PDB file of C-alpha atoms in Angstrom:
ATOM      1  CA  MET A   1     -13.337   5.975 -13.705  1.00  0.00           C
ATOM      2  CA  PRO A   2     -10.987   3.026 -13.404  1.00  0.00           C
ATOM      3  CA  GLN A   3      -9.751   2.038  -9.819  1.00  0.00           C
ATOM      4  CA  TYR A   4      -6.078   0.952  -8.897  1.00  0.00           C
ATOM      5  CA  ALA A   5      -4.826  -0.362  -5.987  1.00  0.00           C
ATOM      6  CA  ILE A   6      -1.516   1.018  -4.812  1.00  0.00           C
ATOM      7  CA  LEU A   7       0.412  -1.257  -2.632  1.00  0.00           C
ATOM      8  CA  ILE A   8       3.294   0.054  -0.226  1.00  0.00           C
ATOM      9  CA  TYR A   9       6.031  -2.655   0.472  1.00  0.00           C
ATOM     10  CA  GLU A  10       8.613  -1.679   3.139  1.00  0.00           C
ATOM     11  CA  LYS A  11      10.772  -3.443   5.634  1.00  0.00           C
ATOM     12  CA  GLU A  12       8.831  -3.752   8.870  1.00  0.00           C
ATOM     13  CA  LEU A  13       9.899  -1.298  11.565  1.00  0.00           C
ATOM     14  CA  PRO A  14      10.076  -2.511  15.084  1.00  0.00           C
ATOM     15  CA  GLY A  15       7.848   0.223  16.497  1.00  0.00           C
ATOM     16  CA  GLY A  16       5.463   0.223  13.359  1.00  0.00           C
ATOM     17  CA  VAL A  17       4.186   3.678  12.404  1.00  0.00           C
ATOM     18  CA  ASP A  18       5.947   5.088  15.414  1.00  0.00           C
ATOM     19  CA  ASP A  19       9.224   4.530  13.811  1.00  0.00           C
ATOM     20  CA  ILE A  20       8.460   6.064  10.451  1.00  0.00           C
ATOM     21  CA  PRO A  21      10.704   9.098  10.113  1.00  0.00           C
ATOM     22  CA  PRO A  22       8.763  12.407  10.364  1.00  0.00           C
ATOM     23  CA  GLU A  23       9.821  13.614   6.912  1.00  0.00           C
ATOM     24  CA  VAL A  24       8.362  10.291   5.439  1.00  0.00           C
ATOM     25  CA  MET A  25       5.332  10.766   7.276  1.00  0.00           C
ATOM     26  CA  ALA A  26       4.918  14.521   6.106  1.00  0.00           C
ATOM     27  CA  ALA A  27       5.489  13.370   2.651  1.00  0.00           C
ATOM     28  CA  ASN A  28       2.901  10.676   2.690  1.00  0.00           C
ATOM     29  CA  LEU A  29       0.385  13.181   4.123  1.00  0.00           C
ATOM     30  CA  ALA A  30       1.192  15.813   1.528  1.00  0.00           C
ATOM     31  CA  VAL A  31       0.176  13.226  -1.424  1.00  0.00           C
ATOM     32  CA  GLY A  32      -3.629  13.698  -1.116  1.00  0.00           C
ATOM     33  CA  ASP A  33      -3.592  17.319  -2.417  1.00  0.00           C
ATOM     34  CA  GLN A  34      -1.101  16.219  -5.269  1.00  0.00           C
ATOM     35  CA  ILE A  35      -3.487  13.422  -6.186  1.00  0.00           C
ATOM     36  CA  ALA A  36      -6.514  15.792  -6.357  1.00  0.00           C
ATOM     37  CA  ALA A  37      -4.482  17.973  -8.486  1.00  0.00           C
ATOM     38  CA  MET A  38      -3.842  15.191 -10.964  1.00  0.00           C
ATOM     39  CA  GLY A  39      -7.685  14.733 -11.442  1.00  0.00           C
ATOM     40  CA  ALA A  40      -7.561  11.500  -9.486  1.00  0.00           C
ATOM     41  CA  ARG A  41      -9.400  10.597  -6.153  1.00  0.00           C
ATOM     42  CA  VAL A  42      -8.335   8.466  -3.190  1.00  0.00           C
ATOM     43  CA  VAL A  43     -11.260   6.006  -2.744  1.00  0.00           C
ATOM     44  CA  HIS A  44      -9.707   4.388   0.375  1.00  0.00           C
ATOM     45  CA  GLU A  45      -6.234   4.340   2.216  1.00  0.00           C
ATOM     46  CA  GLN A  46      -5.251   2.157   5.017  1.00  0.00           C
ATOM     47  CA  GLY A  47      -2.052   1.306   6.922  1.00  0.00           C
ATOM     48  CA  LEU A  48      -1.542  -2.207   8.160  1.00  0.00           C
ATOM     49  CA  GLN A  49      -0.792  -3.432  11.621  1.00  0.00           C
ATOM     50  CA  PRO A  50       2.552  -5.700  11.891  1.00  0.00           C
ATOM     51  CA  VAL A  51       2.545  -8.939  10.138  1.00  0.00           C
ATOM     52  CA  ALA A  52       2.747 -10.723  13.561  1.00  0.00           C
ATOM     53  CA  GLN A  53      -0.884  -9.582  14.093  1.00  0.00           C
ATOM     54  CA  GLY A  54      -2.260 -11.178  11.063  1.00  0.00           C
ATOM     55  CA  ARG A  55      -3.160 -14.823  10.180  1.00  0.00           C
ATOM     56  CA  THR A  56      -3.039 -16.801   7.114  1.00  0.00           C
ATOM     57  CA  ILE A  57      -5.834 -19.188   6.138  1.00  0.00           C
ATOM     58  CA  HIS A  58      -4.533 -22.196   4.092  1.00  0.00           C
ATOM     59  CA  LYS A  59      -6.383 -24.649   1.708  1.00  0.00           C
ATOM     60  CA  GLY A  60      -8.210 -27.003   4.130  1.00  0.00           C
ATOM     61  CA  GLY A  61      -8.615 -24.402   6.571  1.00  0.00           C
ATOM     62  CA  LEU A  62      -5.406 -24.452   8.568  1.00  0.00           C
ATOM     63  CA  VAL A  63      -4.657 -21.213  10.136  1.00  0.00           C
ATOM     64  CA  THR A  64      -1.093 -20.008  10.915  1.00  0.00           C
ATOM     65  CA  ASP A  65       0.494 -16.885  12.403  1.00  0.00           C
ATOM     66  CA  GLY A  66       1.849 -14.100  10.261  1.00  0.00           C
ATOM     67  CA  PRO A  67       1.893 -13.422   6.511  1.00  0.00           C
ATOM     68  CA  PHE A  68       1.404 -15.963   3.714  1.00  0.00           C
ATOM     69  CA  LEU A  69       4.859 -15.080   2.183  1.00  0.00           C
ATOM     70  CA  GLU A  70       7.969 -14.574   4.370  1.00  0.00           C
ATOM     71  CA  THR A  71       9.878 -11.758   3.001  1.00  0.00           C
ATOM     72  CA  LYS A  72      11.985  -8.893   4.251  1.00  0.00           C
ATOM     73  CA  GLU A  73       9.290  -6.467   3.032  1.00  0.00           C
ATOM     74  CA  VAL A  74       5.839  -6.543   3.907  1.00  0.00           C
ATOM     75  CA  ILE A  75       2.623  -4.823   2.694  1.00  0.00           C
ATOM     76  CA  ALA A  76       2.667  -1.724   5.049  1.00  0.00           C
ATOM     77  CA  GLY A  77      -0.345  -0.056   3.664  1.00  0.00           C
ATOM     78  CA  PHE A  78      -2.505   0.466   0.454  1.00  0.00           C
ATOM     79  CA  PHE A  79      -4.537   2.976  -1.506  1.00  0.00           C
ATOM     80  CA  VAL A  80      -7.395   2.661  -3.869  1.00  0.00           C
ATOM     81  CA  VAL A  81      -7.577   5.397  -6.250  1.00  0.00           C
ATOM     82  CA  GLU A  82      -9.634   6.369  -9.133  1.00  0.00           C
ATOM     83  CA  ALA A  83      -7.566   7.516 -12.105  1.00  0.00           C
ATOM     84  CA  LYS A  84      -8.028   8.127 -15.737  1.00  0.00           C
ATOM     85  CA  ASP A  85      -5.507   5.468 -16.617  1.00  0.00           C
ATOM     86  CA  LEU A  86      -2.691   3.220 -15.434  1.00  0.00           C
ATOM     87  CA  ASP A  87      -0.067   5.856 -16.185  1.00  0.00           C
ATOM     88  CA  THR A  88      -1.744   8.316 -13.949  1.00  0.00           C
ATOM     89  CA  ALA A  89      -2.076   5.560 -11.221  1.00  0.00           C
ATOM     90  CA  VAL A  90       1.789   4.902 -11.622  1.00  0.00           C
ATOM     91  CA  ALA A  91       2.365   8.765 -11.512  1.00  0.00           C
ATOM     92  CA  ILE A  92       0.525   8.678  -8.166  1.00  0.00           C
ATOM     93  CA  GLY A  93       2.478   5.760  -6.895  1.00  0.00           C
ATOM     94  CA  LYS A  94       5.789   7.690  -7.633  1.00  0.00           C
ATOM     95  CA  LEU A  95       4.545  10.485  -5.421  1.00  0.00           C
ATOM     96  CA  LEU A  96       4.823   8.132  -2.262  1.00  0.00           C
ATOM     97  CA  PRO A  97       8.080   8.319  -0.360  1.00  0.00           C
ATOM     98  CA  ILE A  98       9.961   4.811  -0.327  1.00  0.00           C
ATOM     99  CA  MET A  99      12.224   4.111   2.323  1.00  0.00           C
ATOM    100  CA  ASP A 100      13.600   0.464   1.514  1.00  0.00           C
ATOM    101  CA  GLY A 101      10.821  -1.073  -0.415  1.00  0.00           C
ATOM    102  CA  ALA A 102       8.634  -0.413  -3.355  1.00  0.00           C
ATOM    103  CA  VAL A 103       5.270   0.648  -4.496  1.00  0.00           C
ATOM    104  CA  GLU A 104       3.061  -1.638  -6.711  1.00  0.00           C
ATOM    105  CA  VAL A 105       0.317  -0.369  -8.895  1.00  0.00           C
ATOM    106  CA  ARG A 106      -2.463  -2.971  -9.936  1.00  0.00           C
ATOM    107  CA  PRO A 107      -5.773  -2.222 -11.844  1.00  0.00           C
ATOM    108  CA  LEU A 108      -8.937  -3.425 -10.036  1.00  0.00           C
ATOM    109  CA  PHE A 109     -11.553  -5.445 -11.675  1.00  0.00           C
ATOM    110  CA  GLU A 110     -14.611  -3.199 -12.638  1.00  0.00           C
ATOM    111  CA  GLY A 111     -17.828  -4.511 -11.595  1.00  0.00           C
TER     112      GLY A 111
END
């Protein structure tokens, strides 16, 4: 079954995960059962630490603090799901609560 990355973009919260409203966190946790009911499967899911904890490696090996792109929104977390097609993966992405950002769905190369 094809796999899709579902990338969650949000404004970075000062307290990170601790600042996510409880109703948003509850909605995120409830998505797993809905995904299974759609005949899809979560292969992996992960939240990301604040962008200040990250490093970017540039051409030539220069390492800088923070993200590659400076934007108001950051990648807050991601899922990899197996779904029958892109429409199903988009439907899964629509299940996720969005506070101020967006959700991006991208097919993964099969190998």
